Amino acid sequence: MKKGSSEVFSFKSRRQQRLDDGGQINRLEPINFTFDGKKFTGFEGDTLASALLANGVRLVGRSFKYHRPRGIYSAGIEEPNALVALRSGDRHEPNTRATAVELFPGLEAKSQNRWPNLLLDYLQINNLLSPFLSAGFYYKTFMGLPGWHFYEYFIRKAAGMGDGTKFKDPDKYDKKHMHCDILIVGGGPTGIAAAVTAGRAGARVILLDNHPTLGGQLNGELFFLDEKPAHYWIEKCVEELDDMEHVTIATRTSAFGYYDSDVVNAIESVSDHLPEPPDYQCRQRLWQIRAKRVILATGATERPLVFSNNDRPGVMLASAARRYVNQYAVRPGNKAVIFTNNDDGYKTAFDLARVGIEVVAVVDSRKKIPEHFEKELNEKEIEVIPRSVVVDTHGYFGLNSVEIGTLSQDGKTIESNPFIVSADLLAVSGGWSPNVHLYCHSGGKPVYNDAVEAFVPGALSQNGHSAGAAKGSFSLNDCLHEGHDIASTLVKALNFESAKQIIPETNEKNIVPIEALWRVPGKGKKFVDLQDDVTESDITLAHREGYVSVEHLKRYTTLGMGTDQGKTSNLNGQAIMAQEKAEPIEKIGTTTFRPPYTPITMGTLAGRDIGLSYKHTRRSAMHNWHKQNGAIFVEAGQWLRPQYYLDELEQPSKENMDTAINREVQTVRTSVGLVDVSTLGKIDIQGKDSAEFLNRVYTNGWTKLPIGKARYGIMLREDGLVFDDGTTSRLDECHYFMTTTTSNAAAVLSHMEYYLQVQWPDLDVKVTSVTEQWAAMALAGPKSREVLSKLLPTRNVDNESFPFMGVREFDIEGVPARIFRISFSGELSYEINVPADFGEFIWQRVLEVGRTYNIRPYGTEAMGIMRIEKGHVAGPELDGRMTAADLGLQKLLSTKKDFIGSKMMDREGLKDKNRPRLVGLIPVDKTSRVKSGAILVKDPTLAPPVPKLGHVSSSAYLSPTLGHPISLGFVSGDIIETSKKVWAVSPLHNESHELEITDPIFYDQKSERLHD
Amino acid sequence: MLIINCPLCGPRDHAEFTYIGDATKNRPKSDDISNDDAWYDYVYLRDNPKGLHEELWQHSFGCRCFVKVVRNTVTHQIIATGMPKEDLILDEKGFERSV
Ligand SMILES: [Zn+2]
């Protein structure tokens, strides 16, 4: 507050800064908007930044770390300072760049990172504390101390960006895939010239530009092409391109990433320039463009200069200052000083002077001053101060004066006493950096070019060719010619006839080379990265502390880590490090640029794949019946399955989850139930080598399975561990039908396809998924045979005619059905498969016929409890870590043949007797609910590390059949031998329960119920 | 963002494919059953080359064919594709499909 405290800057003293005429704004369309709640008016064609400047608003935000007052620094997407929160409610969006936001009616913007308001920001105390807040300060000070989590909250709050919204995004986002011969990124002079040449040759062209209109840098300049203002040429070209059907021009579309296979992704701002998207229109659209060739005409970004207090509102890039004058007819200040190390500053001086802004001086750090500007300088009475620099600036809420001094020969000190001139605008130019970001995304490595003092594209990677300013060619004449030339080369490479284009004459002056000036001597805070508040001294500190590689420098100081990704700051920072190390910049290198080039919304990446469309929902053929009959659904992978049914007929108002599951289990155990098992994977296997193939895929023997019989089998992976289990039936000589677990259906199919296509292509076998084609239901319970015989009055289904593991193909009510006498529940059971279209019909028919036996549908919970009672392994046991012996299935391992996994399964570690193996577990108190996933230990009171003896894999909180909870789990072999009890602990839930180890089959150990 | 040229379907977006792994590993014949090293190599050993890599992709959301792909792991450039058993051999100009 030192210098600024006496200064009063308020909105009341605002001065209107709009010029009376000129610019590319539509004065007939005034637009009202608010900033921090105050009402303003701009015009159509304004950005939020130009409208604020037109209304005399200079202070627009507080800086990230020191909370210093900040103004508008640029006129484009590179803006580091003027970040505002846009809109409110569910469309509130933080950190938007005021310089890239098109003004729309009712626009609502708020400044950020200040509390309680812009003029009175309590956190500006950070500025006074700044000697302590150097690079790495927070980590050095607070990390490692107890309570970092406590400090972190306040630190993050003080050093933060805008807040996001907590509401659901109301807008839609879309995606679009495009193909073309030549994609041109950037609609400036280079891009337009390239598009005309490529379009005339007949190539399919897509031309992208992130602004509302084409023209690029030309829109901010007073250039003449063939002695007419440049916009005549732009309009003529756009008209010609618009008439070509094979040319697509996309404005407001920003290419943000260049990926493999010459894919460029761009984001089209469809409705961001409107108060809200029109009906049925999306907010933004993602374009994924596949191009045969890409022309990167992405232009260049002007760099700041690094000197004391170079961040005050009123300090601005020189090109931005003249863009505000030329394109928006706004005076960015009334009394200007230009500070430059290249010719660019002179252009600004002339354009500002042309509209009556007093140009106090052009401060040029170069020893050689361009002579070709002399005439115009004299005409406009602009003083040039050579070999000089801006040493410091003054003015708290906005610039009011500038100190100018002369640089010593070696550039390290200021020779004379600086003198002070008053000024409210300081336009700075430190030279231009080509926008090589997309080139780098494509895999290219930029190289340093001394002539332009910047990194330029190096060798070609993929097919993305840089041209114009993006290649380091900063003169308009070069840009136009390079655009034409590269397009002409590329169309020829794609076998198009090349086309002629007469490039217009420009009115450019010769250019005197830039002389690098990376920093100005002086004591004040010299900002390198305005967005992240990284100063020159942070970089020298990083150097002293050994963080000298550019990647370390970036992470230690946060240089270039803001939302602008250091577009204006990277090179200055790297150059200062190079000076500290006394090495050339090319040796220091540059950090890796990664997509996105500009911030993009998550919504665009997600597109329509949100909510229910995020993943597929699979429903069985009987889904509607389940829904209408009280089913509570559970997600099983992509499937929705009935978990249990709240049966209002049964026990009105009394039924809850527990009673429903209980009732369902008892129905199956005592009478008969019906469960939808359509989700099981079903694979049709045909071909004369099918038996041989199954013999290799499954661990047990398959060659002798007769037609009309099913067999249970397990598959191993090649490493010898169990992969999946299921039943496969022989329908005919060369025709089998396989079922897999629900979760492994896709993996088993791919597994078999791999062996058939890659390892054993000689086998004549075809496999096809038929999961969707068949609806499946299991009719289970002691009364199931009676229901089946009623369903099939003409068929004999007694135990001899249709034995256990038998398979029959019968018609039910004229519907062809495959019926398998297999069981998962432990009861007599028939799995009925019918074509999916008849699923609901047959399901209802079975329930109708079974009514006399009180048949009830049951869900996955009852099914799961019954399989635990029966000790059947399922998904939780088949977790990819178990051998067949671990699961008690060693009898299924054939010793007479080779099969997948047979070689590796006999390794020593897999045969260890002490491996955990499947057991039954019962809580000693017969009531505790033991969570699946609980860890088994010897004693819950042991101090860590506690040896793990196994784990609980599946739990039934109550076995209705046994009257107490039961679990399946795995316990080390030696413990099973020596001990009857273990403890299950679940530290997350702070639970421990003592369990008795039992046989894993709790119910009908001899399986008599299945066979009779 | 890769385009994979499926020998049955033609050029398709890689989103239609599932990456399977190294295409150079062949399951030892059953009479190699005592050859521990061959099995160890087949099941576990995978090179992680910088440069050209022969690998299998499955056209899962297409014809379900397994496709042999020669890909440069540095640039992600796909040099050649073919059927799993096809020899995609190197000549002096780089990789080309042999017929
Ligand atoms: Zn295919």
Coordinates of C-alpha atoms and ligand atoms in Angstrom, one line a residue, chain B residues 6-10 12 16-17 59 62-65 67, ligand 1:
Chain B
C6 CA -8.1 -54.6 -40.2
P7 CA -7.3 -57.2 -42.9
L8 CA -11.0 -58.1 -43.1
C9 CA -12.7 -54.8 -42.5
G10 CA -10.3 -52.1 -43.7
R12 CA -10.9 -48.6 -38.5
E16 CA -13.1 -50.6 -32.1
F17 CA -10.1 -52.7 -31.0
H59 CA -11.3 -56.1 -33.6
G62 CA -16.0 -55.3 -35.6
C63 CA -15.3 -58.7 -37.1
R64 CA -13.6 -60.0 -33.9
C65 CA -10.5 -60.9 -35.9
V67 CA -5.0 -58.5 -36.1
Ligands
ZN1 ZN -12.3 -56.3 -38.7

